Amino acid sequence: MATPGQPGDGGVPVNIRTDIPHPARVYDYWLGGKDNFAADRAAAEQVLQFMPEIVDTVRGNRQFLVRAVAFLRDAGIRQFLDIGSGLPSSPNVHEVVQAGGTGARVVYTDHDQVVVSHAQALMTKRNEDSVSVVHADLRDVDKILSGAAGLLDLTQPVALIFAGVLHHIPDSDDPAGVVARYLAALAPGSYLVISHATDEPSPEKMAANAQVADNSGTILIPRDRDAILRMFNGRELVDPGLVLVSYWRPEGGEPGPNADRAWVYGGVAAV
Ligand SMILES: C[S@@+](CC[C@H](N)C(=O)[O-])C[C@H]1O[C@@H](n2cnc3c(N)ncnc32)[C@H](O)[C@@H]1O
């Protein structure tokens, strides 16, 4: 079904399938967003039946991303490259890092046309010139870096962000090796942010979640902490290291009561 410009999609000028679940819109539903349709909600509710922790997991991931980029903004980083950025979800990375008029620049990238169209529509509406969008698969490192160089000065420090995306890259494509190719292009003083789903708390529930994702054509590979740590390529992590996301510099110093229900590891490393 071709359905351009449905309510809730921001009037995106592309033909989109609304009759089958779309991973970014399913994720949006769990986050409490409005950019989703009946098929997305049905898939999201299916997972909620056997893994109610999914809501804490995706929200914990998103809140970690916000805290991590705020930390880097406060550390003086003014350039951000957000890979696998997903549907706009307030607060977006650019809203956090530009708070207080920092003048920070942000490049969003995603391989998904629906996501990219939403991001472009948002930027057009806001007349943004400090934010750009690159449409590419993250494994196409050269395309993303050359697209990012249109807005970012890669001779200066950059925060490179892989939030909730490397678990979509199979081992056969060497996710740690892909990250290493980006790191090689970054200037001293840069930072690396990674968050990644884990199945350590419940392999059964995460396997069932991955099966639902697979049914709509999305690969989801939760990994253990050691495998995720390898994606940092030996770079030194800032305190508290690689931890379940709710334990990474929580607001007020204390992780909330649902901290152990967010099944995602997250960390920030100096490049
Ligand atoms: C779970 S969402 C995470 C969104 C956001 N980064 C966050 O943490 O809230 C994963 C995003 O990664 C994107 N993605 C998946 N595989 C990708 C790939 N190979 N290259 C680029 N983006 C990818 C998806 O389209 C989706 O928007």
PDB file of N, CA and C in Angstrom, residues 62-71 73-74 91 96 245-257:
ATOM      1  N   ARG A  62      17.388   5.627  25.197  1.00  0.00           N
ATOM      2  CA  ARG A  62      17.234   7.010  24.723  1.00  0.00           C
ATOM      3  C   ARG A  62      17.721   8.008  25.782  1.00  0.00           C
ATOM      4  N   GLN A  63      17.397   7.714  27.050  1.00  0.00           N
ATOM      5  CA  GLN A  63      17.816   8.625  28.130  1.00  0.00           C
ATOM      6  C   GLN A  63      19.333   8.603  28.299  1.00  0.00           C
ATOM      7  N   PHE A  64      19.933   7.419  28.096  1.00  0.00           N
ATOM      8  CA  PHE A  64      21.404   7.342  28.120  1.00  0.00           C
ATOM      9  C   PHE A  64      21.990   8.234  27.030  1.00  0.00           C
ATOM     10  N   LEU A  65      21.414   8.147  25.816  1.00  0.00           N
ATOM     11  CA  LEU A  65      21.915   8.964  24.706  1.00  0.00           C
ATOM     12  C   LEU A  65      21.867  10.449  25.072  1.00  0.00           C
ATOM     13  N   VAL A  66      20.766  10.870  25.644  1.00  0.00           N
ATOM     14  CA  VAL A  66      20.628  12.288  26.024  1.00  0.00           C
ATOM     15  C   VAL A  66      21.676  12.667  27.075  1.00  0.00           C
ATOM     16  N   ARG A  67      21.885  11.811  28.083  1.00  0.00           N
ATOM     17  CA  ARG A  67      22.878  12.135  29.118  1.00  0.00           C
ATOM     18  C   ARG A  67      24.285  12.127  28.552  1.00  0.00           C
ATOM     19  N   ALA A  68      24.553  11.184  27.637  1.00  0.00           N
ATOM     20  CA  ALA A  68      25.906  11.087  27.070  1.00  0.00           C
ATOM     21  C   ALA A  68      26.233  12.322  26.235  1.00  0.00           C
ATOM     22  N   VAL A  69      25.287  12.765  25.404  1.00  0.00           N
ATOM     23  CA  VAL A  69      25.612  13.925  24.555  1.00  0.00           C
ATOM     24  C   VAL A  69      25.638  15.211  25.388  1.00  0.00           C
ATOM     25  N   ALA A  70      24.833  15.275  26.457  1.00  0.00           N
ATOM     26  CA  ALA A  70      24.909  16.446  27.344  1.00  0.00           C
ATOM     27  C   ALA A  70      26.276  16.483  28.034  1.00  0.00           C
ATOM     28  N   PHE A  71      26.761  15.312  28.437  1.00  0.00           N
ATOM     29  CA  PHE A  71      28.095  15.212  29.044  1.00  0.00           C
ATOM     30  C   PHE A  71      29.168  15.717  28.070  1.00  0.00           C
ATOM     31  N   ARG A  73      28.702  17.696  25.402  1.00  0.00           N
ATOM     32  CA  ARG A  73      28.488  19.152  25.217  1.00  0.00           C
ATOM     33  C   ARG A  73      29.185  19.905  26.354  1.00  0.00           C
ATOM     34  N   ASP A  74      28.992  19.446  27.586  1.00  0.00           N
ATOM     35  CA  ASP A  74      29.585  20.147  28.731  1.00  0.00           C
ATOM     36  C   ASP A  74      31.097  20.002  28.752  1.00  0.00           C
ATOM     37  N   PRO A  91      13.857  14.837  23.545  1.00  0.00           N
ATOM     38  CA  PRO A  91      14.741  15.778  22.894  1.00  0.00           C
ATOM     39  C   PRO A  91      15.681  15.069  21.926  1.00  0.00           C
ATOM     40  N   VAL A  96      19.676  18.909  22.457  1.00  0.00           N
ATOM     41  CA  VAL A  96      20.468  18.810  23.689  1.00  0.00           C
ATOM     42  C   VAL A  96      21.803  19.541  23.529  1.00  0.00           C
ATOM     43  N   VAL A 245      22.718   0.861  30.826  1.00  0.00           N
ATOM     44  CA  VAL A 245      22.597   2.297  30.583  1.00  0.00           C
ATOM     45  C   VAL A 245      22.061   3.117  31.762  1.00  0.00           C
ATOM     46  N   SER A 246      21.179   2.526  32.550  1.00  0.00           N
ATOM     47  CA  SER A 246      20.591   3.308  33.653  1.00  0.00           C
ATOM     48  C   SER A 246      21.631   3.654  34.715  1.00  0.00           C
ATOM     49  N   TYR A 247      22.773   2.921  34.699  1.00  0.00           N
ATOM     50  CA  TYR A 247      23.821   3.159  35.690  1.00  0.00           C
ATOM     51  C   TYR A 247      24.874   4.137  35.184  1.00  0.00           C
ATOM     52  N   TRP A 248      24.699   4.629  33.938  1.00  0.00           N
ATOM     53  CA  TRP A 248      25.685   5.556  33.383  1.00  0.00           C
ATOM     54  C   TRP A 248      25.296   6.985  33.782  1.00  0.00           C
ATOM     55  N   ARG A 249      26.002   7.501  34.783  1.00  0.00           N
ATOM     56  CA  ARG A 249      25.805   8.892  35.231  1.00  0.00           C
ATOM     57  C   ARG A 249      24.317   9.264  35.325  1.00  0.00           C
ATOM     58  N   PRO A 250      23.550   8.532  36.132  1.00  0.00           N
ATOM     59  CA  PRO A 250      22.109   8.813  36.210  1.00  0.00           C
ATOM     60  C   PRO A 250      21.833  10.205  36.766  1.00  0.00           C
ATOM     61  N   GLU A 251      20.718  10.775  36.326  1.00  0.00           N
ATOM     62  CA  GLU A 251      20.260  12.067  36.855  1.00  0.00           C
ATOM     63  C   GLU A 251      20.144  11.958  38.369  1.00  0.00           C
ATOM     64  N   GLY A 252      20.680  12.913  39.088  1.00  0.00           N
ATOM     65  CA  GLY A 252      20.564  12.904  40.543  1.00  0.00           C
ATOM     66  C   GLY A 252      21.483  11.896  41.212  1.00  0.00           C
ATOM     67  N   GLY A 253      22.282  11.164  40.413  1.00  0.00           N
ATOM     68  CA  GLY A 253      23.261  10.238  40.970  1.00  0.00           C
ATOM     69  C   GLY A 253      22.731   8.851  41.285  1.00  0.00           C
ATOM     70  N   GLU A 254      21.428   8.659  41.211  1.00  0.00           N
ATOM     71  CA  GLU A 254      20.839   7.357  41.563  1.00  0.00           C
ATOM     72  C   GLU A 254      20.057   6.791  40.383  1.00  0.00           C
ATOM     73  N   PRO A 255      20.338   5.549  39.955  1.00  0.00           N
ATOM     74  CA  PRO A 255      19.513   4.947  38.910  1.00  0.00           C
ATOM     75  C   PRO A 255      18.096   4.724  39.441  1.00  0.00           C
ATOM     76  N   GLY A 256      17.108   4.815  38.588  1.00  0.00           N
ATOM     77  CA  GLY A 256      15.717   4.672  39.027  1.00  0.00           C
ATOM     78  C   GLY A 256      15.401   3.238  39.416  1.00  0.00           C
ATOM     79  N   PRO A 257      14.187   2.993  39.929  1.00  0.00           N
ATOM     80  CA  PRO A 257      13.807   1.652  40.408  1.00  0.00           C
ATOM     81  C   PRO A 257      13.767   0.607  39.294  1.00  0.00           C
TER      82      PRO A 257
END
